[in-house]
């Protein structure tokens, strides 16, 4: 019966054209931006003006008021907006309930009057995206936020699609795989994205409520290749391995003292950053050879550099359970890793961020009490700063894997890119896949083989030059990346000439020899200087290796 009701809801939402574009058309771009800042007054005012011009409100107006803005509407209006499902069906699905009249306030004027009102029990809104498979749109249900509730969130709150969710979905490598795992699925948004490139997806969560909503979202959007399992971390998938693991884990560092709320969607119940460490270490045992894990996380700075601690997490596990998991001399192989630290916060800023995230306002006694608890915890454990970023892990292949070849050096790349993804997140998953492939290609070549290869400049790369007035030679040259992480690289004359000649025709070594002749430089010394830079530019996606199947 529930499946039938969800199918009826899908049909009604489609008929109503309940979409991102339609809602933006209702209240405008500025009100839409305000909603992303958790401010609904501009949207409310726009709907009030629209209602004043309509004898009967459009279905989108009713649905937006109820499920997006979190305010009650007349029962007759929701029956008209959801004609197939109706109020009774929506109640059985747990989407809404009967509610008394709401009079409104000066800031948020009442949009209804009369006793026969219904109120939302969930947030239900459209979500649109573009990924490697093209444009798509879904409807996503989650729990009501503090704006609709009028009080701080409950500890079992199921979060909707937020900034972290959007970041992880943008980072997701879209390479087709047989199996994927969404660890800590929440409302199911990452599992839905993974289902577009994985034959089957397993989504786990410690929260029964989260799994209920995630399963509803999968059915609502016609996605059938996701299996939902209850349990903590990797417990529900013990003994199983996956080609792709995705996780936006509950990584928030929270004081483990009485009186501090522990929200299921963000707090893993462990001390400090131990939850992220557990996910990293567990990934090694649950990835297939060549499999990739992608997650967001926090890590603490103590007296040492946090990157030293991250490197320790990535070390080979204490034991091995299968031949293909082992490295040389029978020892388990350490994970490949590419970790990007996007931001570092002081304990004060970190505490303020997450106390507000739970809905506690700064002008309340509770805020000061929680603030003190956070600072006490950080001080007691010697935490100086907290880093946030993205982790890409990969289980190495043995000689029998898909990329059977002589062993390559381990990929261990830890870097700091402040505000990475701040400029453009579109296509970043493809960029990561291309960078990994380019790294694997160049890491398998010695310098002589690399010198014989032909390379091309990526299509999003531009060069910027600055000149002193009246001078013919540039004083500053910089290479810019339009996509990916938007990197910029300073150039000298030789490197600029090399990149400018990388058109897929001449081998790298021949180009360097020609440059050496023009600059009256030693060709061997110039190769020694430039080839490491070529490798770095391949790793970062500025240069591209030959297409598969072409001669190197």
XYZ file of C-alpha atoms in Angstrom, residues 57-458:
402
model
C -4.254 29.022 -5.744
C -2.138 27.044 -8.174
C -0.938 23.619 -6.947
C 2.675 24.832 -6.838
C 1.733 27.716 -4.548
C 0.068 25.330 -2.117
C 2.834 22.721 -2.226
C 5.560 25.345 -1.849
C 3.863 26.937 1.161
C 3.335 23.612 2.882
C 6.447 21.583 2.131
C 9.145 24.169 1.328
C 8.211 27.076 3.606
C 6.846 24.780 6.312
C 3.523 26.576 6.902
C -0.038 25.186 7.086
C -2.510 25.324 4.207
C -6.215 24.661 3.863
C -7.167 21.000 3.612
C -9.235 21.692 0.502
C -6.202 23.269 -1.183
C -3.917 20.299 -0.593
C -6.650 17.940 -1.791
C -6.739 19.950 -5.008
C -2.941 20.130 -5.279
C -2.573 16.365 -4.723
C -5.739 15.062 -6.389
C -4.617 11.439 -6.703
C -3.031 11.061 -3.276
C -5.232 13.483 -1.338
C -4.864 14.553 2.277
C -5.684 11.090 3.601
C -2.978 9.454 1.504
C -0.456 12.133 2.459
C -1.252 11.550 6.129
C -0.721 7.812 5.758
C 2.689 8.531 4.225
C 3.530 10.767 7.199
C 3.860 13.892 5.086
C 1.341 16.074 6.927
C -1.181 16.223 9.760
C -4.279 18.177 10.783
C -3.477 21.601 12.267
C -5.265 24.474 13.948
C -5.585 27.890 12.331
C -2.423 29.956 12.051
C -2.781 33.679 12.398
C 0.637 34.734 11.160
C 2.832 37.582 12.367
C 3.835 41.006 11.129
C 7.015 39.478 9.652
C 5.298 36.382 8.266
C 1.718 37.230 7.338
C -0.910 34.507 7.418
C -1.632 33.072 4.000
C -4.700 31.058 5.080
C -7.622 31.396 7.379
C -10.165 28.910 8.627
C -10.088 25.878 10.890
C -9.584 23.103 8.284
C -5.834 23.359 7.957
C -3.096 20.794 7.535
C 0.525 21.242 8.600
C 3.693 19.658 7.172
C 5.520 16.868 8.962
C 8.379 16.777 6.443
C 10.286 19.036 4.125
C 9.591 17.984 0.521
C 11.180 19.958 -2.260
C 12.475 19.597 -5.817
C 16.180 19.194 -6.483
C 17.899 19.571 -9.852
C 21.443 18.809 -10.968
C 23.745 18.194 -13.899
C 26.274 15.357 -13.836
C 28.229 13.246 -16.302
C 25.025 11.486 -17.320
C 23.215 14.720 -18.111
C 20.624 16.907 -16.391
C 18.319 15.378 -13.810
C 15.790 16.270 -11.135
C 14.328 14.560 -8.098
C 12.017 15.277 -5.179
C 13.685 14.909 -1.805
C 11.962 14.497 1.563
C 13.718 15.181 4.858
C 12.775 16.381 8.328
C 11.555 19.920 8.931
C 14.268 22.432 9.771
C 14.369 24.743 12.766
C 12.698 27.522 10.779
C 9.538 25.463 10.339
C 9.797 23.831 13.761
C 10.342 27.071 15.647
C 12.879 25.400 17.960
C 16.269 23.612 17.779
C 16.481 20.345 15.878
C 15.849 16.990 17.486
C 18.742 14.590 17.892
C 17.271 12.138 15.355
C 16.798 14.853 12.724
C 17.228 13.719 9.099
C 18.942 16.454 7.111
C 17.963 17.379 3.575
C 20.258 18.389 0.725
C 22.719 20.888 2.189
C 26.016 22.373 1.147
C 28.032 19.319 2.172
C 25.694 17.049 0.199
C 26.109 19.178 -2.910
C 29.883 19.161 -2.511
C 30.129 15.389 -2.222
C 27.776 14.732 -5.124
C 29.867 17.099 -7.274
C 33.045 15.240 -6.294
C 31.552 11.813 -7.038
C 33.496 10.019 -9.773
C 30.915 8.867 -12.345
C 32.854 5.912 -13.777
C 30.463 2.947 -14.245
C 30.913 0.259 -11.577
C 29.147 -2.889 -10.482
C 28.699 -1.998 -6.802
C 28.615 1.117 -4.643
C 28.176 1.754 -0.924
C 26.684 4.934 0.550
C 27.856 4.911 4.156
C 25.542 7.021 6.346
C 22.978 7.732 3.664
C 20.764 10.218 5.533
C 17.967 11.260 3.185
C 19.562 9.116 0.475
C 20.837 11.841 -1.837
C 24.290 10.281 -2.391
C 22.790 6.830 -2.956
C 20.537 8.317 -5.637
C 23.531 9.886 -7.373
C 25.548 6.667 -7.080
C 22.655 4.720 -8.607
C 23.279 6.590 -11.872
C 26.668 4.905 -12.389
C 26.504 1.746 -10.234
C 24.589 -1.403 -11.108
C 23.649 -1.861 -7.464
C 23.930 0.391 -4.410
C 23.840 -0.466 -0.718
C 22.889 2.461 1.536
C 23.400 2.216 5.282
C 22.544 4.377 8.258
C 22.311 4.093 12.034
C 18.963 5.922 11.934
C 15.766 4.016 11.142
C 14.087 7.334 10.396
C 16.770 8.197 7.830
C 16.380 4.858 6.079
C 12.598 5.296 5.941
C 12.925 8.683 4.260
C 15.735 7.519 1.972
C 13.641 4.553 0.831
C 10.695 6.872 0.232
C 12.912 9.151 -1.862
C 14.206 6.249 -3.939
C 10.677 5.004 -4.679
C 9.402 8.541 -5.261
C 12.031 9.068 -7.942
C 11.700 5.647 -9.546
C 15.169 4.438 -8.515
C 15.094 0.685 -7.921
C 18.735 -0.427 -7.611
C 19.308 0.695 -3.992
C 19.204 -1.629 -0.968
C 18.839 -0.031 2.466
C 20.416 -1.534 5.607
C 20.359 -0.460 9.258
C 23.574 -0.330 11.269
C 26.677 1.594 12.311
C 29.546 2.275 9.920
C 30.584 -0.927 8.089
C 28.656 -3.336 10.340
C 25.787 -3.833 7.837
C 28.256 -4.812 5.086
C 30.661 -7.013 7.044
C 32.680 -9.179 4.691
C 31.512 -7.325 1.558
C 33.529 -5.213 -0.844
C 32.508 -2.443 -3.206
C 33.936 -0.751 -6.269
C 32.922 2.697 -5.017
C 32.303 3.883 -1.462
C 30.724 7.296 -0.894
C 30.246 8.818 2.535
C 29.270 12.109 4.064
C 29.856 10.652 7.540
C 28.732 12.209 10.818
C 32.162 13.778 11.238
C 31.341 16.769 13.442
C 33.579 16.903 16.511
C 31.234 17.151 19.495
C 31.960 17.211 23.253
C 30.971 13.902 24.819
C 29.460 15.406 27.952
C 25.960 15.423 29.355
C 23.749 18.209 28.051
C 25.373 18.532 24.636
C 23.010 17.254 21.916
C 24.315 14.424 19.748
C 22.622 14.722 16.359
C 22.515 11.460 14.424
C 23.015 13.178 11.078
C 26.328 14.777 12.065
C 27.704 13.192 15.271
C 29.198 9.711 15.145
C 29.339 9.257 18.902
C 33.143 9.071 19.010
C 35.685 11.399 20.567
C 37.326 13.982 18.328
C 37.941 12.882 14.751
C 37.931 9.155 15.547
C 34.828 8.632 13.382
C 36.621 9.807 10.236
C 39.621 7.667 11.145
C 37.325 4.639 11.486
C 35.819 5.244 8.040
C 39.258 5.642 6.445
C 40.664 2.513 8.056
C 37.493 0.530 7.344
C 37.500 1.497 3.678
C 40.676 -0.519 3.125
C 38.816 -3.718 4.037
C 35.669 -2.939 2.016
C 37.067 -1.802 -1.340
C 37.623 -4.113 -4.243
C 41.127 -3.949 -5.775
C 41.191 -0.670 -7.678
C 38.048 0.496 -5.863
C 37.687 4.134 -4.801
C 36.265 5.699 -1.637
C 35.245 9.361 -1.500
C 34.260 11.132 1.697
C 34.150 14.438 3.494
C 35.754 14.837 6.889
C 37.202 16.864 9.733
C 40.606 16.304 11.291
C 42.195 17.811 14.376
C 45.464 19.683 14.733
C 47.294 19.016 17.979
C 50.976 19.777 18.444
C 51.809 18.065 15.175
C 50.580 18.717 11.632
C 47.220 17.082 10.977
C 48.567 15.646 7.721
C 50.948 13.470 9.746
C 47.954 11.928 11.503
C 46.091 11.445 8.222
C 49.102 9.650 6.746
C 49.066 7.281 9.705
C 45.367 6.514 9.141
C 46.200 5.551 5.565
C 48.910 3.082 6.493
C 48.442 -0.586 5.674
C 46.100 -2.402 8.076
C 47.553 -4.790 10.624
C 46.476 -7.915 8.735
C 45.335 -9.119 5.343
C 42.375 -11.264 4.430
C 42.928 -11.992 0.749
C 45.881 -12.372 -1.644
C 44.827 -9.438 -3.808
C 44.818 -7.172 -0.727
C 48.501 -7.747 -0.102
C 51.540 -5.852 -1.166
C 55.137 -7.016 -1.318
C 56.287 -9.782 1.015
C 52.665 -10.616 1.840
C 51.980 -7.418 3.755
C 48.623 -5.640 3.265
C 48.891 -2.741 0.855
C 48.398 0.818 2.075
C 45.665 2.874 0.432
C 46.382 5.328 -2.317
C 45.127 8.733 -1.209
C 44.443 12.205 -2.514
C 43.337 14.491 0.307
C 42.469 18.147 -0.117
C 42.112 20.382 2.920
C 39.747 23.170 1.971
C 39.431 25.051 5.250
C 40.921 25.314 8.734
C 38.969 26.737 11.676
C 39.981 27.824 15.143
C 38.106 26.077 17.985
C 36.000 29.201 18.549
C 34.775 29.405 14.963
C 34.198 25.677 14.778
C 32.078 25.659 17.914
C 29.976 28.608 16.747
C 29.320 26.987 13.374
C 27.969 23.727 14.722
C 26.027 25.140 17.662
C 24.148 27.387 15.224
C 23.733 24.426 12.862
C 21.637 22.680 15.520
C 19.274 25.652 15.702
C 20.518 27.198 18.975
C 20.580 30.987 18.612
C 23.546 33.046 19.832
C 21.292 35.235 22.000
C 20.254 32.338 24.268
C 21.790 30.971 27.500
C 21.994 27.550 25.864
C 24.346 28.903 23.233
C 26.828 30.142 25.864
C 26.595 26.855 27.773
C 27.269 24.782 24.667
C 30.036 27.151 23.551
C 31.812 26.615 26.873
C 31.464 22.836 26.568
C 33.046 22.852 23.099
C 35.969 25.028 24.170
C 36.519 22.929 27.315
C 36.698 19.797 25.182
C 39.154 21.253 22.688
C 41.351 22.659 25.457
C 41.386 19.398 27.419
C 42.484 17.408 24.361
C 44.989 19.971 23.093
C 43.164 20.773 19.851
C 44.554 23.917 18.212
C 42.625 23.880 14.921
C 40.204 21.746 12.923
C 40.643 21.057 9.221
C 37.880 20.233 6.753
C 38.204 18.731 3.327
C 37.782 15.963 0.794
C 39.312 12.497 0.851
C 39.765 10.232 -2.163
C 41.110 6.791 -1.276
C 41.914 3.894 -3.579
C 42.790 0.280 -2.928
C 45.814 -0.667 -5.043
C 45.601 -3.397 -7.657
C 47.784 -6.451 -7.621
C 49.468 -7.771 -10.763
C 46.257 -9.543 -11.808
C 44.041 -6.448 -11.658
C 42.434 -4.497 -14.451
C 45.605 -2.407 -14.848
C 48.019 -5.340 -14.648
C 51.487 -3.831 -14.972
C 54.725 -3.462 -13.017
C 54.069 -1.936 -9.563
C 53.686 1.820 -9.584
C 54.669 4.164 -6.774
C 51.938 4.665 -4.216
C 49.797 7.755 -4.719
C 49.951 9.814 -1.536
C 48.918 13.373 -2.200
C 47.932 15.682 0.662
C 47.479 19.322 -0.243
C 45.885 22.498 1.006
C 43.572 24.346 -1.392
C 41.654 27.064 0.468
C 38.099 27.385 -0.815
C 38.562 24.556 -3.323
C 35.336 24.110 -5.315
C 34.294 27.619 -4.386
C 34.450 28.755 -8.012
C 32.882 25.896 -9.961
C 31.909 22.415 -8.808
C 30.396 21.237 -12.102
C 32.218 18.293 -13.638
C 34.684 17.908 -10.777
C 34.021 14.154 -10.520
C 35.110 13.683 -14.132
C 38.127 15.884 -13.452
C 39.181 13.669 -10.538
C 38.846 10.539 -12.688
C 40.907 12.121 -15.472
C 43.605 13.253 -13.038
C 43.847 9.760 -11.531
C 44.114 8.209 -14.989
C 46.793 10.705 -16.021
C 48.724 10.060 -12.808
C 48.604 6.303 -13.318
C 49.762 6.727 -16.916
C 52.742 8.956 -16.167
C 53.722 7.075 -12.997
C 54.143 3.964 -15.149
C 56.675 5.672 -17.423
C 60.314 6.419 -16.783
C 61.697 9.730 -18.024
C 62.807 8.290 -21.358
C 59.332 6.889 -22.067
C 57.713 10.156 -21.005
C 60.050 12.057 -23.331
C 58.866 9.926 -26.241
C 55.198 10.679 -25.480
C 52.984 13.293 -27.112
C 50.799 15.444 -24.848
C 48.050 18.013 -25.358
C 46.960 21.020 -23.344
C 43.549 20.593 -21.699
